[in-house]
N, CA and C of each residue as an Amber inpcrd file, in Angstrom:
protein
   423
 106.5430000  27.5560000 -34.8630000 106.1200000  26.7390000 -35.6490000
 105.4470000  25.4010000 -34.8280000 106.4650000  25.0610000 -34.0360000
 106.4770000  23.5190000 -33.1650000 105.3230000  23.6980000 -32.5880000
 105.0770000  24.8730000 -31.8560000 104.0260000  25.1780000 -30.9160000
 102.5020000  24.6260000 -31.7760000 102.7730000  25.6560000 -33.0010000
 101.4590000  25.7770000 -33.5750000 100.9260000  24.1950000 -34.1850000
 102.1270000  23.3420000 -34.5830000 101.8530000  21.9060000 -34.9560000
 101.2430000  21.0660000 -33.4970000 101.9960000  21.1590000 -32.4950000
 101.6410000  20.6280000 -31.3330000  99.7810000  21.1720000 -31.0840000
  99.6990000  22.6130000 -30.9290000  98.3420000  22.8920000 -31.0400000
  97.4420000  22.3670000 -31.5010000  97.6500000  22.6110000 -33.2860000
  96.8060000  21.8850000 -34.0860000  96.6330000  20.4180000 -34.0290000
  97.4780000  19.4350000 -33.6300000  97.2660000  17.9010000 -33.1950000
  96.7220000  18.4530000 -32.1310000  96.3780000  18.8830000 -30.9100000
  95.6680000  18.2280000 -29.8940000  94.0360000  18.7560000 -30.5020000
  93.9570000  19.9800000 -31.0340000  92.9370000  20.2680000 -31.5370000
  92.1850000  19.4220000 -32.3420000  92.6370000  18.7340000 -33.2730000
  92.2010000  17.7690000 -34.2780000  91.7420000  16.6910000 -33.4070000
  92.5750000  16.4940000 -32.4160000  92.1710000  14.9790000 -31.4510000
  90.9430000  15.2220000 -30.7950000  90.8780000  16.7050000 -30.0980000
  89.8190000  16.9270000 -29.6600000  88.5910000  16.8670000 -30.0400000
  88.5960000  17.2280000 -31.4220000  87.3750000  17.6480000 -32.5100000
  87.0590000  16.1110000 -33.2430000  87.9680000  15.1070000 -33.1910000
  87.7050000  13.7550000 -33.2750000  87.3480000  13.2070000 -32.0680000
  87.6630000  13.0760000 -31.0970000  86.8020000  12.3220000 -30.0970000
  85.5700000  12.8370000 -29.6850000  85.2670000  14.0010000 -29.7530000
  83.9770000  14.6200000 -29.5150000  83.0380000  14.0610000 -30.2700000
  83.4540000  14.0150000 -31.8800000  82.9980000  13.4380000 -32.7660000
  82.2770000  12.1610000 -32.6580000  83.4580000  11.1530000 -32.2380000
  83.0690000   9.4600000 -32.1970000  82.4530000   9.2330000 -31.0190000
  82.4970000  10.4830000 -29.9900000  82.2770000  10.0770000 -28.7910000
  79.9450000  10.0160000 -28.8290000  79.9630000  10.9130000 -29.5480000
  78.5890000  11.2120000 -29.7840000  77.5640000  10.2020000 -30.1220000
  76.4060000   9.8310000 -29.4710000  75.9100000   8.5030000 -29.8540000
  74.3260000   9.3790000 -30.5240000  73.8410000   8.4740000 -31.3440000
  72.6620000   8.8360000 -32.1120000  71.5690000   8.9830000 -30.9420000
  70.1060000   9.3300000 -31.1400000  69.1520000   9.5570000 -30.5940000
  68.8170000   7.7730000 -30.0990000  68.8700000   7.2380000 -30.9470000
  68.4280000   5.8790000 -31.2790000  69.1670000   5.1100000 -30.2250000
  70.6360000   5.3560000 -30.1690000  71.7430000   5.0710000 -29.0320000
  71.7130000   5.1710000 -27.8980000  71.1840000   6.2670000 -27.9160000
  70.9330000   7.2400000 -26.4200000  69.6240000   6.3330000 -25.9500000
  68.6760000   6.2070000 -26.7050000  66.8960000   5.4110000 -26.3250000
  67.3180000   4.1720000 -25.6810000  68.2900000   3.6720000 -26.6320000
  68.2670000   1.9750000 -26.0520000  68.9670000   1.7360000 -24.7870000
  70.1600000   2.8360000 -24.8830000  70.8040000   2.6840000 -23.4820000
  69.8990000   3.1430000 -22.2490000  69.2090000   4.2480000 -22.5780000
  68.4000000   4.2280000 -21.0660000  67.2380000   3.1930000 -20.9110000
  66.9310000   2.8080000 -22.0880000  65.9090000   1.4130000 -21.6320000
  66.5120000   0.3120000 -21.0380000  68.0790000   0.2030000 -21.4680000
  68.4890000  -1.0560000 -20.6110000  68.8620000  -0.8710000 -19.6360000
  69.7500000   0.6050000 -19.4260000  69.9420000   0.5780000 -17.9720000
  68.8410000   0.8900000 -16.9910000  67.5690000   1.2720000 -17.0980000
  66.3060000   1.4110000 -16.3940000  65.8430000  -0.3790000 -16.2520000
  65.6690000  -1.2480000 -17.3080000  65.4960000  -2.1880000 -17.3200000
  66.0570000  -3.3610000 -16.1670000  67.4420000  -2.9210000 -16.3440000
  68.3290000  -3.5680000 -15.4610000  68.1050000  -3.4120000 -13.7960000
  67.6870000  -2.0400000 -13.4680000  67.2660000  -1.8120000 -12.3440000
  65.9800000  -2.4870000 -11.9560000  65.1080000  -2.8170000 -13.2030000
  63.8950000  -3.4210000 -12.7160000  64.2720000  -4.6150000 -12.6980000
  64.9480000  -5.0330000 -13.6870000  65.2480000  -6.6940000 -13.2690000
  65.6140000  -7.0690000 -11.8670000  66.7310000  -6.2990000 -11.4440000
  67.2240000  -6.1490000 -10.1050000  66.4560000  -6.5350000  -8.8070000
  65.4270000  -5.7770000  -8.9450000  64.2540000  -5.4060000  -8.1250000
  63.3650000  -6.4420000  -7.9990000  62.9220000  -6.9490000  -9.2370000
  61.7400000  -7.5490000  -9.4660000  61.7490000  -8.9960000  -9.8940000
  63.0200000  -9.4190000 -10.1390000  63.1210000 -10.5290000 -11.3210000
  64.4860000 -11.4330000 -10.7070000  65.9260000 -10.6590000 -10.3530000
  66.8020000 -11.3480000 -10.0940000  66.3430000 -12.5860000  -8.9360000
  65.9020000 -12.4760000  -8.0610000  65.7860000 -13.1740000  -6.9990000
  65.3160000 -14.3110000  -7.2740000  64.4740000 -14.9100000  -8.6420000
  63.9920000 -15.9630000  -9.2410000  64.7140000 -16.9020000 -10.4520000
  64.9910000 -15.4730000 -11.2560000  65.8310000 -15.8870000 -12.5410000
  67.3630000 -15.7380000 -12.2660000  67.7850000 -15.1530000 -11.2270000
  69.1860000 -15.1550000 -11.0920000  69.8650000 -13.9260000 -11.6840000
  71.1300000 -13.8560000 -11.1370000  72.1310000 -12.5770000 -11.3370000
  72.5160000 -12.6710000 -12.9180000  72.6180000 -13.6550000 -13.4270000
  72.9320000 -13.8250000 -14.9480000  71.7520000 -14.5810000 -15.7880000
  70.6710000 -14.6840000 -15.2900000  69.4250000 -14.7270000 -15.9200000
  69.6140000 -16.7420000 -16.3510000  70.1090000 -17.2350000 -15.1540000
  70.2690000 -18.6080000 -15.3160000  69.1130000 -19.6260000 -14.5940000
  68.2940000 -18.9080000 -14.0070000  67.3210000 -19.4160000 -13.5550000
  67.6350000 -20.0440000 -12.1910000  66.6410000 -21.0180000 -11.3680000
  66.6350000 -21.5010000 -10.2460000  66.4050000 -22.8410000 -10.5640000
  67.5840000 -23.9050000 -10.8710000  67.1350000 -25.2030000 -11.0440000
  65.8310000 -25.5570000 -11.7930000  64.9010000 -26.3720000 -11.1560000
  63.6550000 -26.7520000 -11.9790000  62.4620000 -25.9560000 -11.9150000
  62.7920000 -24.6170000 -10.8010000  61.6530000 -24.1680000 -10.2680000
  61.3350000 -22.9820000 -11.2830000  62.4290000 -22.4180000 -11.4640000
  61.9310000 -20.9250000 -12.5270000  63.1870000 -21.0110000 -13.7660000
  62.2850000 -20.6730000 -14.8340000  63.3300000 -20.9940000 -16.1660000
  64.4410000 -19.8640000 -16.1510000  65.5880000 -20.1940000 -16.9240000
  66.3280000 -19.3600000 -17.4200000  65.9940000 -18.2850000 -18.4470000
  66.7040000 -17.2870000 -18.4780000  66.1840000 -16.0550000 -19.4940000
  67.4080000 -16.0860000 -20.4020000  68.0450000 -17.3350000 -20.5160000
  69.3720000 -17.2180000 -21.4030000  68.8830000 -18.2310000 -22.9570000
  67.8840000 -18.4340000 -22.9040000  67.0350000 -19.2930000 -24.0090000
  66.6070000 -18.0740000 -25.2650000  67.7840000 -17.6810000 -26.0700000
  67.4640000 -17.0560000 -26.8800000  66.1230000 -17.2870000 -27.8530000
  66.1080000 -18.5140000 -28.1880000  65.0410000 -18.9450000 -28.9950000
  63.8120000 -18.5720000 -28.3450000  63.2730000 -19.0870000 -27.0620000
  62.1770000 -19.0240000 -26.2640000  62.2850000 -17.5960000 -26.1780000
  62.7690000 -16.5860000 -26.2510000  62.5560000 -15.2890000 -25.9810000
  61.8980000 -14.7130000 -27.3560000  62.6820000 -14.8970000 -28.2680000
  62.3160000 -14.6060000 -29.9060000  60.8830000 -15.0300000 -30.2380000
  61.0630000 -16.0860000 -30.1610000  59.6430000 -16.5540000 -30.2930000
  58.2850000 -16.3270000 -29.6360000  58.5180000 -15.6360000 -28.0420000
  57.3920000 -15.3290000 -27.3780000  57.8020000 -13.7040000 -26.8650000
  58.4590000 -12.9890000 -27.7220000  58.8460000 -11.7360000 -27.6040000
  57.3560000 -10.8350000 -27.1660000  56.4030000 -11.0450000 -28.3750000
  55.1810000 -10.2650000 -28.1330000  54.3730000 -10.8350000 -26.8640000
  54.7470000 -11.7340000 -26.4080000  53.7820000 -12.4310000 -24.8490000
  54.4810000 -12.2510000 -23.7200000  55.5960000 -11.4840000 -23.4500000
  56.7530000 -11.4220000 -22.6350000  56.0050000 -10.3780000 -21.5480000
  55.5010000  -9.3730000 -22.1590000  54.9640000  -7.9490000 -21.4380000
  53.7460000  -8.7060000 -20.7160000  52.7400000  -9.6830000 -21.8720000
  51.6020000 -10.1050000 -20.5860000  52.1870000 -10.8740000 -19.7470000
  53.2330000 -12.0830000 -19.6310000  53.4170000 -12.8120000 -18.9120000
  54.0470000 -11.8300000 -17.3180000  54.8940000 -10.4970000 -17.6470000
  55.3450000  -9.8030000 -16.6770000  54.4140000  -9.1350000 -15.9990000
  53.1310000  -8.6820000 -16.5900000  52.4380000  -7.5010000 -16.0130000
  51.2370000  -8.6250000 -15.1530000  51.0100000  -9.6690000 -15.7780000
  49.7900000 -10.7280000 -15.1200000  50.2020000 -12.2250000 -14.7690000
  51.3180000 -12.1320000 -14.6720000  52.1480000 -13.3730000 -14.2800000
  51.8660000 -14.7990000 -15.5510000  52.3030000 -15.8100000 -14.7860000
  52.2500000 -17.1070000 -15.3820000  52.0130000 -18.2540000 -14.5730000
  50.8320000 -19.0300000 -15.0450000  50.3870000 -20.0070000 -14.1660000
  50.4870000 -21.3460000 -15.3210000  50.5640000 -22.4060000 -14.8650000
  50.8310000 -23.8200000 -15.5700000  52.2340000 -23.9540000 -16.3060000
  52.2090000 -24.9440000 -16.8490000  53.5360000 -25.3760000 -17.3080000
  53.9740000 -24.7310000 -18.6500000  55.3500000 -24.9280000 -18.6190000
  56.1740000 -24.1110000 -19.7670000  57.2140000 -24.6920000 -20.0770000
  57.6290000 -24.8500000 -21.4280000  59.1320000 -25.4590000 -21.6190000
  60.0170000 -24.5640000 -21.9260000  60.6710000 -24.5310000 -21.4650000
  62.4880000 -23.5450000 -22.1430000  63.4280000 -24.3600000 -22.0920000
  64.0430000 -24.0150000 -23.0870000  65.4960000 -24.8660000 -23.1590000
  65.3340000 -26.3990000 -23.1090000  63.8940000 -27.1200000 -23.6270000
  64.1910000 -28.3940000 -23.3470000  63.2990000 -29.0610000 -22.1300000
  63.5500000 -27.9960000 -20.8680000  63.2310000 -28.4420000 -19.5560000
  61.9310000 -27.6260000 -19.1830000  61.0760000 -28.5650000 -18.6450000
  59.6830000 -27.8100000 -18.3020000  59.3970000 -27.4540000 -16.8180000
  58.8520000 -26.4310000 -16.7800000  58.6420000 -25.8240000 -15.4460000
  57.0710000 -25.3740000 -15.3170000  57.1420000 -25.3350000 -14.2300000
  55.5910000 -25.4510000 -13.4280000  55.2960000 -24.7550000 -12.2390000
  56.2500000 -23.8850000 -12.1250000  56.1680000 -22.6730000 -10.9530000
  55.3100000 -21.3650000 -11.4560000  54.6480000 -21.1100000 -10.3180000
  53.7650000 -19.7770000 -10.7890000  54.7500000 -18.4330000 -10.7680000
  54.4630000 -17.9360000 -11.7030000  55.4770000 -16.4210000 -11.4310000
  54.4610000 -15.4300000 -11.1770000  54.7620000 -14.5220000 -10.5230000
  54.0030000 -13.4060000  -9.9240000  53.5530000 -12.3610000 -10.8900000
  52.4110000 -11.8620000 -10.6900000  52.2130000 -10.7150000 -11.3750000
  52.6370000  -9.3620000 -11.1890000  53.2770000  -8.6100000 -11.8510000
  53.8090000  -7.1680000 -11.4480000  52.9600000  -6.1530000 -12.1980000
  51.8240000  -6.1070000 -11.4890000  50.4890000  -5.1510000 -12.3700000
  51.2280000  -3.6130000 -12.1070000  51.8970000  -3.6310000 -10.8380000
  52.5510000  -2.3620000 -10.6620000  52.8190000  -1.3280000 -11.6860000
  53.8650000  -2.6520000 -12.3290000  55.0440000  -1.9530000 -13.6290000
  53.8720000  -1.3550000 -14.5200000  54.2010000  -0.0690000 -15.0410000
  54.1670000   0.9440000 -16.1200000  54.4540000   0.1780000 -17.3850000
  54.0080000   0.4950000 -18.2520000  54.1680000   0.1600000 -19.7010000
  55.8670000   0.0450000 -19.9710000  56.3040000   1.5340000 -19.5890000
  57.6420000   1.8070000 -19.9020000  58.9430000   1.1330000 -19.1180000
  58.1670000   0.5160000 -17.9770000  59.0370000  -0.1390000 -16.9480000
  58.9730000  -1.5600000 -17.4570000  58.0200000  -2.0650000 -18.1270000
  57.9660000  -3.3880000 -18.6480000  58.6950000  -3.6110000 -20.2540000
  58.6930000  -2.2410000 -20.7180000  59.9580000  -2.0850000 -21.8160000
  61.2180000  -2.4650000 -21.8310000  61.2820000  -1.3590000 -20.7580000
  62.6030000  -1.4500000 -20.4500000  63.2770000  -2.6920000 -20.1480000
  62.5650000  -3.4030000 -19.0490000  62.5380000  -4.8620000 -18.4790000
  62.9890000  -5.8820000 -19.8280000  61.9750000  -5.7420000 -20.8600000
  62.1360000  -6.5050000 -21.7600000  63.6130000  -6.3260000 -22.7760000
  63.1830000  -4.8110000 -22.7260000  64.8760000  -4.3780000 -23.6210000
  66.1160000  -4.8880000 -23.0770000  66.1520000  -5.1380000 -21.4560000
  67.2310000  -5.6240000 -20.8790000  67.4720000  -7.1770000 -20.9770000
  66.2340000  -7.7260000 -20.5580000  66.5410000  -9.3950000 -20.7860000
  66.7020000  -9.6410000 -22.1080000  66.0190000  -8.9310000 -22.9220000
  66.0840000  -9.7150000 -24.5950000  67.5140000  -9.0840000 -25.2740000
  68.2250000  -8.7070000 -24.2740000  69.9390000  -8.1320000 -24.6130000
  70.8720000  -8.4490000 -23.5530000  70.3790000  -9.0960000 -22.5500000
  71.7110000  -9.3840000 -21.7730000  71.1700000 -11.3820000 -21.6020000
  72.1420000 -11.9880000 -21.3610000  72.3880000 -13.2510000 -21.1060000
  72.5190000 -13.9430000 -22.1560000  73.3150000 -13.6650000 -23.1200000
  73.4350000 -13.9630000 -24.8640000  72.6450000 -13.8220000 -25.4240000
  71.3600000 -12.7170000 -24.8980000  70.5010000 -12.4500000 -25.9940000
  70.9380000 -11.2080000 -26.6300000  70.5680000 -10.9770000 -28.0880000
  70.6240000  -9.4770000 -28.4700000  69.5630000  -9.2950000 -29.2150000
  68.5200000  -8.7070000 -28.9890000  67.0870000  -8.6550000 -29.7080000
  66.8240000  -7.0380000 -30.2540000  67.7790000  -6.2030000 -29.7840000
  67.4980000  -4.5020000 -29.8980000  66.7310000  -3.9760000 -28.8460000
  66.1220000  -2.9950000 -29.0030000  64.9180000  -1.8690000 -28.5240000
  63.7750000  -2.4590000 -28.4820000  63.1550000  -2.5930000 -26.9840000
  61.8220000  -2.8390000 -27.1590000  61.0290000  -1.8230000 -26.5700000
  60.3960000  -0.7380000 -27.1150000  59.7670000   0.5480000 -26.4340000
  58.5280000   0.3470000 -25.9180000  58.2400000   1.2560000 -25.2280000
  56.8090000   1.4910000 -24.5400000  55.4830000   1.3560000 -25.2880000
  55.7840000   2.0700000 -26.7400000  54.5850000   1.8360000 -27.8240000
  54.3810000   0.2740000 -28.0660000  55.5710000  -0.6290000 -28.2620000
  55.5340000  -2.1460000 -28.5380000  54.9610000  -2.5820000 -27.2080000
  54.9660000  -2.4380000 -25.8720000  54.6790000  -2.9670000 -24.7460000
  52.9790000  -2.6150000 -24.6430000  52.7610000  -1.3330000 -25.0960000
  51.6560000  -0.9090000 -24.8010000  50.6470000  -1.6420000 -25.7950000
  51.2170000  -1.9360000 -27.1610000  50.2260000  -2.8010000 -28.1060000
  50.1800000  -3.9940000 -27.7800000  51.4170000  -5.0060000 -27.3310000
  51.0580000  -6.0240000 -26.3690000  50.6270000  -6.3850000 -25.5480000
  50.1270000  -5.5820000 -24.4730000  49.3560000  -5.6890000 -23.2780000
  48.1070000  -5.5000000 -23.9530000  47.4600000  -4.8320000 -24.9450000
  46.2720000  -4.9280000 -25.3100000  45.6610000  -6.1030000 -25.7660000
  46.9810000  -6.8860000 -26.3250000  46.6770000  -8.2500000 -26.5070000
  46.3940000  -9.4290000 -25.4610000  46.5430000  -9.1750000 -24.4800000
  46.7520000 -10.0720000 -23.1370000  45.3030000 -10.6090000 -23.0790000
  45.3800000 -11.7870000 -22.2730000  44.4580000 -12.5150000 -21.8530000
  43.5420000 -13.0410000 -23.0420000
């Protein structure tokens, strides 16, 4: 009897842990975008914007300004793909360094990067998918 109770307890624990470890498709999609975006960030953005999105003094803006990212979320894809020239105010500080274009990045790479940036460094804006990147990139220029 004791062995049956132990076996039932273990089985219940296993079933419960499997049930709670399952993620929804939306959670898995977000996780894929976020992880891939982190890799894109490390390869293409980190040298200027910093490991923690802190920016580089007065040269390159930080990515920690949640308000700037929210207000400009539909423009970020264009900024990444085609670069930025001219003055920009982020967090009350004016920046005038040129950001190079990343024209080789695909829409899904840009979406992953935006998902990472807008959900890191104190930001929490949720998934930005490839369809949204494609729509936003059509509006550039």
